[in-house]
Coordinates of C-alpha atoms and ligand atoms in Angstrom, one line a residue:
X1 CA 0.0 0.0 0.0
X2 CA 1.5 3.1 -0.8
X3 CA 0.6 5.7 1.9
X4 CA 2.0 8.3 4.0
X5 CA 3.8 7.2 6.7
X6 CA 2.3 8.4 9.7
X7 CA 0.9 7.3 12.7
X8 CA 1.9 7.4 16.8
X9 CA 5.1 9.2 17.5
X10 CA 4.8 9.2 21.5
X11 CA 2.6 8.3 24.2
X12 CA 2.1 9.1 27.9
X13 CA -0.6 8.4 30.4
X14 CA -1.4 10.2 33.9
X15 CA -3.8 8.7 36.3
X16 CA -5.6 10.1 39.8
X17 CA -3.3 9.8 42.8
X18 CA -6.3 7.5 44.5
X19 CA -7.2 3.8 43.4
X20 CA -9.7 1.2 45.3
X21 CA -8.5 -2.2 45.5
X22 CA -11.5 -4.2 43.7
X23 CA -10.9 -6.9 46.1
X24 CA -11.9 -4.5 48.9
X25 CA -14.8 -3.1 46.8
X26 CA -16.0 -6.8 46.5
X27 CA -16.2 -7.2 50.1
X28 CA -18.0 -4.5 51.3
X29 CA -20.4 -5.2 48.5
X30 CA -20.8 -8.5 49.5
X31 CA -19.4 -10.1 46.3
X32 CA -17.3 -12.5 45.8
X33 CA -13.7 -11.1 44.9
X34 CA -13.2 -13.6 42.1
X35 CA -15.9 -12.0 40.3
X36 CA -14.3 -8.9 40.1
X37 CA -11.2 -9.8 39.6
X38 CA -11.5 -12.7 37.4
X39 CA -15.6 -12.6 36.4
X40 CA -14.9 -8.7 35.7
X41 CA -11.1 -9.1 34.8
X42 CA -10.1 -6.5 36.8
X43 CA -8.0 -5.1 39.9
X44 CA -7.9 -1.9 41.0
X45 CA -10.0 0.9 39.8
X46 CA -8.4 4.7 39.8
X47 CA -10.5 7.6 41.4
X48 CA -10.0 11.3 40.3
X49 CA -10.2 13.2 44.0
X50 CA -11.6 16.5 44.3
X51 CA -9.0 18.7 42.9
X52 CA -8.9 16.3 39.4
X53 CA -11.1 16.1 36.4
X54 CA -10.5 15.3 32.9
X55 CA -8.7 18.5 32.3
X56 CA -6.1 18.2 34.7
X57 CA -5.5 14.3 33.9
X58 CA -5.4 15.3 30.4
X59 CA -2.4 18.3 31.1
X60 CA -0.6 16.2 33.1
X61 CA -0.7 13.8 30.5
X62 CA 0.2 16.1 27.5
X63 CA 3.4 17.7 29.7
X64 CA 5.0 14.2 30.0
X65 CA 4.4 13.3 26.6
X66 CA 6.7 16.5 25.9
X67 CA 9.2 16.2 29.1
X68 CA 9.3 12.1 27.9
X69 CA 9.3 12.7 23.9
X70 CA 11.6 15.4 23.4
X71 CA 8.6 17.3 21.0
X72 CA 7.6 20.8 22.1
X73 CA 4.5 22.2 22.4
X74 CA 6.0 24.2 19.9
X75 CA 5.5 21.5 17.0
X76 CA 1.2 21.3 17.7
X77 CA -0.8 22.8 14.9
X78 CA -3.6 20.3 15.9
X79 CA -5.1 19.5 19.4
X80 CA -8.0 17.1 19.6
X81 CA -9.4 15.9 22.9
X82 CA -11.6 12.8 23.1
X83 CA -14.0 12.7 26.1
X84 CA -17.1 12.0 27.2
X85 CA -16.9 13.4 30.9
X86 CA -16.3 16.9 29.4
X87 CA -16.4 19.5 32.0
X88 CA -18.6 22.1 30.2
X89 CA -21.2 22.1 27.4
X90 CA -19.5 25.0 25.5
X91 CA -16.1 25.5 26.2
X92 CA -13.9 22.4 25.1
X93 CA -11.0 20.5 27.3
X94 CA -9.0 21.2 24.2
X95 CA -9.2 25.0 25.2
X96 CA -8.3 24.6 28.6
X97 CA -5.1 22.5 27.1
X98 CA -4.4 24.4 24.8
X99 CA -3.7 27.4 27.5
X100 CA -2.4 25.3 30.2
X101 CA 0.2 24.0 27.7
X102 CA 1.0 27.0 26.2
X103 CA 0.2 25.5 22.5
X104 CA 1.1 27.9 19.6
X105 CA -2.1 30.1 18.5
X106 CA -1.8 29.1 14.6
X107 CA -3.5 25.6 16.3
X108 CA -6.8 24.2 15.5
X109 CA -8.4 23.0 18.9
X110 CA -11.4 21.4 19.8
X111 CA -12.9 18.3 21.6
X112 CA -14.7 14.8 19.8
X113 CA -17.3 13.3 21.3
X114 CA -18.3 9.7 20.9
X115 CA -19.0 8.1 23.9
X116 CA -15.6 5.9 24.0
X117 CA -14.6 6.2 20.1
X118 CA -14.1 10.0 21.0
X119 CA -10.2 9.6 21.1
X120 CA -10.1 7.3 18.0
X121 CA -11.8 9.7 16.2
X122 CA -9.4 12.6 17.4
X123 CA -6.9 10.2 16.2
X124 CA -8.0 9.0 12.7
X125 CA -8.5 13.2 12.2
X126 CA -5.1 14.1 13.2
X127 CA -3.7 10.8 11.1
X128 CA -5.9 12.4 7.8
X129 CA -4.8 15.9 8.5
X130 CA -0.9 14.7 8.2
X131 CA -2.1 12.3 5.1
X132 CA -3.8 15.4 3.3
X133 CA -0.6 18.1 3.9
X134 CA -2.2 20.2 6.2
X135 CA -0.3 20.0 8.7
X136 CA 2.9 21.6 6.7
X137 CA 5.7 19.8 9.1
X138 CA 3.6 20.2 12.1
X139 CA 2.4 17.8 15.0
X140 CA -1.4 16.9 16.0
X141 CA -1.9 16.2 20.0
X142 CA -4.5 13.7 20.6
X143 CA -5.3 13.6 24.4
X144 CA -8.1 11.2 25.3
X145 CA -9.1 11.9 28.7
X146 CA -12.2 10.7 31.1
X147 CA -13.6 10.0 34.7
X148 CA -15.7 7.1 34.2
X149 CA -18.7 7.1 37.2
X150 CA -21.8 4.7 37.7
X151 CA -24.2 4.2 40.8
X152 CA -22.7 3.1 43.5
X153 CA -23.5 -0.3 44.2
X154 CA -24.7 -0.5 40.6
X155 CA -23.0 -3.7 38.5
X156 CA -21.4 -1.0 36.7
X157 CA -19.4 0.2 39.7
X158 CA -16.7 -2.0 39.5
X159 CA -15.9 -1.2 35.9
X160 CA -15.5 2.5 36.7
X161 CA -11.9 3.9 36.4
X162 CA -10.4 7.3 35.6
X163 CA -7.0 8.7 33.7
X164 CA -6.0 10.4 30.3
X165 CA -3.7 9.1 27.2
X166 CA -1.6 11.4 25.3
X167 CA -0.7 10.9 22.0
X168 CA 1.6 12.8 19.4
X169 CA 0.8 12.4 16.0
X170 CA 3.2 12.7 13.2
X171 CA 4.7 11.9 9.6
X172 CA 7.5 9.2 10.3
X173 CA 6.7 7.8 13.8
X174 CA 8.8 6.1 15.9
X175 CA 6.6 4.2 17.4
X176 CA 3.6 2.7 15.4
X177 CA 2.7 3.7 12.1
X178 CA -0.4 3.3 11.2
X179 CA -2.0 2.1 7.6
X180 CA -3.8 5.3 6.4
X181 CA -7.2 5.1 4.5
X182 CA -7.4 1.3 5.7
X183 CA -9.9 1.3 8.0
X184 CA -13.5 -1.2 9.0
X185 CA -16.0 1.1 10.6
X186 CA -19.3 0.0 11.4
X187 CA -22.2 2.3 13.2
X188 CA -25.3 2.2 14.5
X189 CA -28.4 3.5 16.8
X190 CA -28.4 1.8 20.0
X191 CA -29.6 2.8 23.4
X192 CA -26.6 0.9 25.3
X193 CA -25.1 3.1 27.2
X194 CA -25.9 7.0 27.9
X195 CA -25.7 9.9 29.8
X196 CA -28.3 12.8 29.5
X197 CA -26.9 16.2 30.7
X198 CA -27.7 16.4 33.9
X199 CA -26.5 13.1 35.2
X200 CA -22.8 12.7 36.5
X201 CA -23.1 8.9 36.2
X202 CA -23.7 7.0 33.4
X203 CA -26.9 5.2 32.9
X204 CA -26.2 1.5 31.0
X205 CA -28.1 -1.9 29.8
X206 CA -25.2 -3.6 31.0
X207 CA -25.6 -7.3 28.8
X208 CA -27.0 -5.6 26.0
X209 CA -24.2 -3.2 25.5
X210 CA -21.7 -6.3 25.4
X211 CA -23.7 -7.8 22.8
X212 CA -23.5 -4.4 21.1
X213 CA -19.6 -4.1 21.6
X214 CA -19.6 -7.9 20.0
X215 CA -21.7 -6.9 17.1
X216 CA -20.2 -3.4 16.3
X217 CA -16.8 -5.5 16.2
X218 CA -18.3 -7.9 13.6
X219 CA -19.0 -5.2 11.6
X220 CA -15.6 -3.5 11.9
X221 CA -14.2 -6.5 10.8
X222 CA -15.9 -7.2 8.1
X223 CA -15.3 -3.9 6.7
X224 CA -11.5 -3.9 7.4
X225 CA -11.3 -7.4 5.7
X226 CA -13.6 -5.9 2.8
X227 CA -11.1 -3.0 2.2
X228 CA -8.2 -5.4 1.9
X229 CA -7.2 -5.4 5.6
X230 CA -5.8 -9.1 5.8
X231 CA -3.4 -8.0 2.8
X232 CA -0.2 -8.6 4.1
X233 CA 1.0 -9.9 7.2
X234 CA -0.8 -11.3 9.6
X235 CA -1.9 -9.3 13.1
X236 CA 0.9 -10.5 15.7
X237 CA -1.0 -9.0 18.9
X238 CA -4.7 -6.9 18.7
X239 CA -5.6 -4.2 21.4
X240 CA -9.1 -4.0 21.9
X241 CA -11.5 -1.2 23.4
X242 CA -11.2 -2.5 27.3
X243 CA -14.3 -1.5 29.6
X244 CA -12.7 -4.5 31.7
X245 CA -10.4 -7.3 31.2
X246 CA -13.0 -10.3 30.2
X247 CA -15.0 -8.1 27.0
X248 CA -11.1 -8.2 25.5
X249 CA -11.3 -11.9 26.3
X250 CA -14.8 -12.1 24.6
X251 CA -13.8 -9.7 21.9
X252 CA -11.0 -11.6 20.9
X253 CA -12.8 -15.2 20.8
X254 CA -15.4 -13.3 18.7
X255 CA -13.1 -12.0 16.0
X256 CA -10.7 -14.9 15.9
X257 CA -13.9 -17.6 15.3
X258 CA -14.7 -15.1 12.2
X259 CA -11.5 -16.0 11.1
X260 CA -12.7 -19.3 11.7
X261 CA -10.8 -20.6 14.6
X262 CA -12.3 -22.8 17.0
X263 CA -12.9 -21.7 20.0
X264 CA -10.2 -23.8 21.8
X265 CA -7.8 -22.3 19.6
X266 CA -9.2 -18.5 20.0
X267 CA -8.8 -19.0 23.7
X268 CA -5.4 -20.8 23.4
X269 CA -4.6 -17.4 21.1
X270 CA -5.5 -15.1 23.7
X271 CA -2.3 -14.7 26.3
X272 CA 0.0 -14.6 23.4
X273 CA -2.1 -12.1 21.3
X274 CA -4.0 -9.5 24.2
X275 CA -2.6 -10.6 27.4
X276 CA 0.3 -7.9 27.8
X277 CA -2.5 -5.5 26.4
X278 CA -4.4 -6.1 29.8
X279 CA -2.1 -5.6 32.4
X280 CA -2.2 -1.8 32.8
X281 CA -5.9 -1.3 32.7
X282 CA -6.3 -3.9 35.1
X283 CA -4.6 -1.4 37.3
X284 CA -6.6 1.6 36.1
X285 CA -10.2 0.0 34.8
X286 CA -11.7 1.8 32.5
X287 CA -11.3 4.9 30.9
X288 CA -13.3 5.5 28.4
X289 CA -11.8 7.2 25.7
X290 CA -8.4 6.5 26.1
X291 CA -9.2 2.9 26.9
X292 CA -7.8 1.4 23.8
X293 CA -5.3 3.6 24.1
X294 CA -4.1 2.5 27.5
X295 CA -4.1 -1.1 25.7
X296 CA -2.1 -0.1 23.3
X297 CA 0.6 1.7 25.9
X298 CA 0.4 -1.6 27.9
X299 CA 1.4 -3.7 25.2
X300 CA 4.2 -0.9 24.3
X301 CA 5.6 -1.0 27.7
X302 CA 5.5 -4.7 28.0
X303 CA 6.5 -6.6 24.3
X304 CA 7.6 -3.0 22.0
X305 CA 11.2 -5.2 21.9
X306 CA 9.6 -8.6 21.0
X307 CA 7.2 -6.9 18.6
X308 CA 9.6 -4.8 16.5
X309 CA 8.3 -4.7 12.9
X310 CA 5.3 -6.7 13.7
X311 CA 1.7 -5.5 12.3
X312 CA -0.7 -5.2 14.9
X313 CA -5.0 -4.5 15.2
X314 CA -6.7 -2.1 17.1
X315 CA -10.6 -2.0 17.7
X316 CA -12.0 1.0 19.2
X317 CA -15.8 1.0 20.4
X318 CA -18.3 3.8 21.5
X319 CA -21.3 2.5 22.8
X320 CA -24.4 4.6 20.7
X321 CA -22.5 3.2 18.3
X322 CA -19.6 3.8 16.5
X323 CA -16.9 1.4 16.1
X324 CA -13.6 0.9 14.2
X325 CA -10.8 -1.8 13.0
X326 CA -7.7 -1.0 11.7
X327 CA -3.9 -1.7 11.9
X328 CA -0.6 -0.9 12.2
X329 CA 3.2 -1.4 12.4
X330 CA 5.4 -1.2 15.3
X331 CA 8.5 0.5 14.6
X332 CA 12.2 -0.8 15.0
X333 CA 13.1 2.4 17.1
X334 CA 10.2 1.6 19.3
X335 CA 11.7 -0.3 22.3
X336 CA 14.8 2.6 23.0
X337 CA 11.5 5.1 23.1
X338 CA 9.7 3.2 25.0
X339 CA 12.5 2.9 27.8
X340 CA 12.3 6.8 27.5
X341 CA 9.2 7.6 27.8
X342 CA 8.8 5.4 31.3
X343 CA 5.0 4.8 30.2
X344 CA 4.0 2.7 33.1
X345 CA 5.9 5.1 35.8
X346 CA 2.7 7.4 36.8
X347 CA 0.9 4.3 38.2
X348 CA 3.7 3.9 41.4
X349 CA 3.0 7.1 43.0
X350 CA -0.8 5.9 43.3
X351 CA -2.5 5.7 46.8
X352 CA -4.8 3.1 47.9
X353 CA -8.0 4.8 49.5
X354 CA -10.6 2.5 51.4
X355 CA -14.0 2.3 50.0
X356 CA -15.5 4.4 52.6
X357 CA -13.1 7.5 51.8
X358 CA -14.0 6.4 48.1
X359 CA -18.0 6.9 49.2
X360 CA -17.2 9.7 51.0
X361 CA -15.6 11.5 48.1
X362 CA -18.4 10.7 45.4
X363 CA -21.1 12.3 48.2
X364 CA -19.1 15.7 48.2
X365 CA -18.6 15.3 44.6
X366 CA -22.1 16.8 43.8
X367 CA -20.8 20.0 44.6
X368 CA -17.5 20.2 43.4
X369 CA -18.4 22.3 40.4
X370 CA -20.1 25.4 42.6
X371 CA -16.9 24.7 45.0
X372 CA -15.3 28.5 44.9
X373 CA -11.6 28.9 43.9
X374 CA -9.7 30.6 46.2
X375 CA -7.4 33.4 44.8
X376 CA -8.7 32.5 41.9
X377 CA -7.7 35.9 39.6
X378 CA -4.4 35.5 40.0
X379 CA -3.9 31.0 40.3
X380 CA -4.0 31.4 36.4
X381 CA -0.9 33.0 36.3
X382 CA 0.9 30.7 37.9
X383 CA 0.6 27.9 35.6
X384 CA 4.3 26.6 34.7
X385 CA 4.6 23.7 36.6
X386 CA 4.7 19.5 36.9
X387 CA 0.5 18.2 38.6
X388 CA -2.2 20.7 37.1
X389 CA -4.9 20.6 39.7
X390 CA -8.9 21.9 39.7
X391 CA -9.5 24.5 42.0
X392 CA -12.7 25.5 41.6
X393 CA -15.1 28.0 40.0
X394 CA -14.9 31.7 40.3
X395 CA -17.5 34.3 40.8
X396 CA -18.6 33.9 37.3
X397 CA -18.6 30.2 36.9
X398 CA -15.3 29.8 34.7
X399 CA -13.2 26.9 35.8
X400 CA -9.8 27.9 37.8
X401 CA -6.6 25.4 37.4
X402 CA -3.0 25.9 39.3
X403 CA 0.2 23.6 39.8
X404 CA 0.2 22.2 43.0
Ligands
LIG501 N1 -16.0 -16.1 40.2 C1 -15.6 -15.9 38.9 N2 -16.4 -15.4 37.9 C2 -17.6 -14.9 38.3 C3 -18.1 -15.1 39.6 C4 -17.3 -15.7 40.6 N3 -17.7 -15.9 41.8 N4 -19.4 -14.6 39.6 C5 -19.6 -14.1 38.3 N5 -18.5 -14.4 37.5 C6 -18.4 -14.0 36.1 C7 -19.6 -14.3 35.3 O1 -19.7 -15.6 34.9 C8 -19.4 -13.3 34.1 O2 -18.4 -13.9 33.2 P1 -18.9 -14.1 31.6 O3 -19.2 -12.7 31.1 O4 -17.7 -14.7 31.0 O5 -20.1 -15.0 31.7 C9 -18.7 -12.2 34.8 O6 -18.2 -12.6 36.0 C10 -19.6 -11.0 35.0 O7 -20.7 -11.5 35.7 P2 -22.2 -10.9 35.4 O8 -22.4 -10.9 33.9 O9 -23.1 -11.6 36.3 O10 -22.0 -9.4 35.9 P3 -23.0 -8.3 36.1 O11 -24.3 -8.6 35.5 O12 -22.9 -7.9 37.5 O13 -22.3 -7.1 35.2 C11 -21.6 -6.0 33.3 C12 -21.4 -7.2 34.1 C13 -22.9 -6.0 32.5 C14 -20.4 -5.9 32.3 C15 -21.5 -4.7 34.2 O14 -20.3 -4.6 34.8 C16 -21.7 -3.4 33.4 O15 -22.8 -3.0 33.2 N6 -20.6 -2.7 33.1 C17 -20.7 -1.4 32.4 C18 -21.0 -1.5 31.0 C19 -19.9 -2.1 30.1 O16 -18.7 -2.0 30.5 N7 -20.2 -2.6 29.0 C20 -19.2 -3.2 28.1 C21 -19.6 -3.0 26.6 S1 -20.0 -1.3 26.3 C22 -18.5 -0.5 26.2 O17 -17.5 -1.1 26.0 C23 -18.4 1.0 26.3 C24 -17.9 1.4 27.6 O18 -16.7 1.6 27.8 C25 -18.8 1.5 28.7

């Protein structure tokens, strides 16, 4: 295929400082811990504290991807931010980033929402934009970035999970390239999973949207085999969309008997192909947009050596639906940049908080968004700094953010 190469340069992920061990969670539910953790496929979930939200996960995300990649801010004439837990109706989380960071004003900015495909369709924007030559030399940002909530107590709960995934987007990457214009997308109008405005917690038909997840992959595939996917070599490892652990597990039995595998052999497939894709969101749980994302870095982190010039598949999924297949190939340079950029490092300054702190913290969260910011004319100027944090709202409702 003779395309542009572009595709993901850099990645780097930032995560709350408080996680609940699901074991714990399972306990004072009064459910067994092997559902969570093996039923669910899942071990700790991450829990944005008051002074967090999906704009500070996302800045704190963004400024190691520079620190980490060696790229400036600089280099960004596109900034996308996938979300689905944006924190206003108007004003985008790309706006807020693209201040925070200090992004060049020649920069086209805003925010995609999808329910969970949000990020992938930042991503397959900012791959065309480089494709078409409009981006003259430049960089796109792709921050995906959410605080995934349900009821507590809900069967939802334990697949909650919070964090943001930074991506830099460019012609040559170093570390996966990605095959442009190649692409199985599938959509449709389902009620699976929704939030209306005024809810802070999503609302979900729990078994149907996994049937929905297995049939919007179906399509994908399809569609990526109809537009010559499976020309070339084969997929060594496939990242999937990861609400929790076992829907990868499901996901990839799925698409593998499509190929026509039994189903002994699409399980026996399964720790070679996804495993190493699950081992960081088992620590995180889910995060919506930047779940596949957070796949993707886990399989980086763990096999980018072993994996070297190896084509891989990714399958993102938005519930209401929109879903997408398509592939790419990890780069030679890949494991020395990977050392670099210390992907999995945010994770071991994370506290464990106990589940009635956790409680605690979602009953004052109704009103963290009145929650006045103290000093809040001038904590704007004071900006340049390593953990963003929320502080508040001011007199007229705008959202104040400092360093800590
Ligand atoms: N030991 C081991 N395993 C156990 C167990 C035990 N004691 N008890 C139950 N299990 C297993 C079950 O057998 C089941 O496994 P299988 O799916 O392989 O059969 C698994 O644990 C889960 O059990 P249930 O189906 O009984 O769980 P549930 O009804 O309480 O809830 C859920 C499961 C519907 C996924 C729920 O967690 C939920 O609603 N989650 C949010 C929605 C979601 O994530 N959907 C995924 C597709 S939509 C999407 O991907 C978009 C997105 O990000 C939200």
């Amino acid at each position: 295929m003779n395309a542009p190469h572009v595709g993901i340069d850099a990645i780097a992920l930032s995560v709350p400082r408080g996680y609940v061990d699901l074991a714990e969670l399972a306990e004072a539910r009064g459910v067994p811990p092997e559902k969570y953790l093996n039923g669910i496929g899942t071990r700790r979930m991450a829990i944005a504290g008051p002074d967090e939200d999906p704009v500070t996960l996302a800045v704190n995300a963004a400024r190691r991807l520079f620190e980490r990649s060696g790229a400036s801010p600089a280099d960004i004439g596109l900034c996308i931010v996938g979300t689905e837990t944006a924190v206003d109706h108007s004003k985008p989380v790309a706006a807020f980033l693209h201040g925070l960071l200090g992004l060049p004003r020649a920069c086209r900015v805003f925010e995609a929402k999808h329910a969970c495909f949000g990020g992938t369709a930042g991503l397959l924007n900012a791959v065309d934009w480089i494709a078409a030559g409009s981006a003259r030399g430049r960089a796109a940002l792709v921050v995906c970035t959410d605080v995934a909530r349900y009821p507590l107590g809900s069967s939802g709960e334990p697949t909650q999970g919070a964090g943001a995934v930074a991506m830099l987007v460019r012609q040559d990457p170093r570390l996966l390239g990605l095959e442009v214009g190649r692409t199985g997308a599938f959509a449709r109008d389902v009620h699976d999973f929704w939030r209306p405005l005024h809810h802070k917690e999503a609302l979900v038909d729990g078994h149907f949207s996994v049937q929905c997840y297995l049939d919007a992959l179906a399509g994908a595939y399809d569609e990526w085999r109809r537009v010559g996917g499976e020309e070339g070599a084969p997929l060594a490892r496939t990242c999937y969309h990861v609400p929790y652990g076992k829907m990868a597990r499901k996901a990839h039995r799925h698409r593998r008997m499509m190929d026509g595998w039994t189903e002994q052999a699409a399980d026996e497939s399964f720790a070679v192909e996804v495993a190493s894709s699950l081992v960081l969101p088992a620590q995180i749980g889910n995060v919506y947009t930047g779940s596949l994302y957070l796949a993707l870095a886990s399989l980086l982190d763990a096999e980018a050596k072993a994996i070297a010039g190896r084509r891989i598949g990714l399958f993102s999924y938005g519930s209401g639906c929109c879903a997408e297949f398509f592939a790419g190939t990890v780069k030679p340079e890949a494991a020395a940049l990977v050392a670099q950029l210390e992907i999995a490092a945010p994770l071991a300054d994370c506290e464990r908080i106990c589940v009635a702190d956790y409680e605690r913290l979602r009953a004052e969260d109704a009103l963290t968004d009145r929650r006045p910011a103290p000093g809040s004319a001038s904590a704007r100027q004071t900006l340049e700094g390593r953990r963003a944090v929320y502080l508040g709202v001011d007199a007229n409702e705008r959202r104040v953010y400092a360093d800590a």
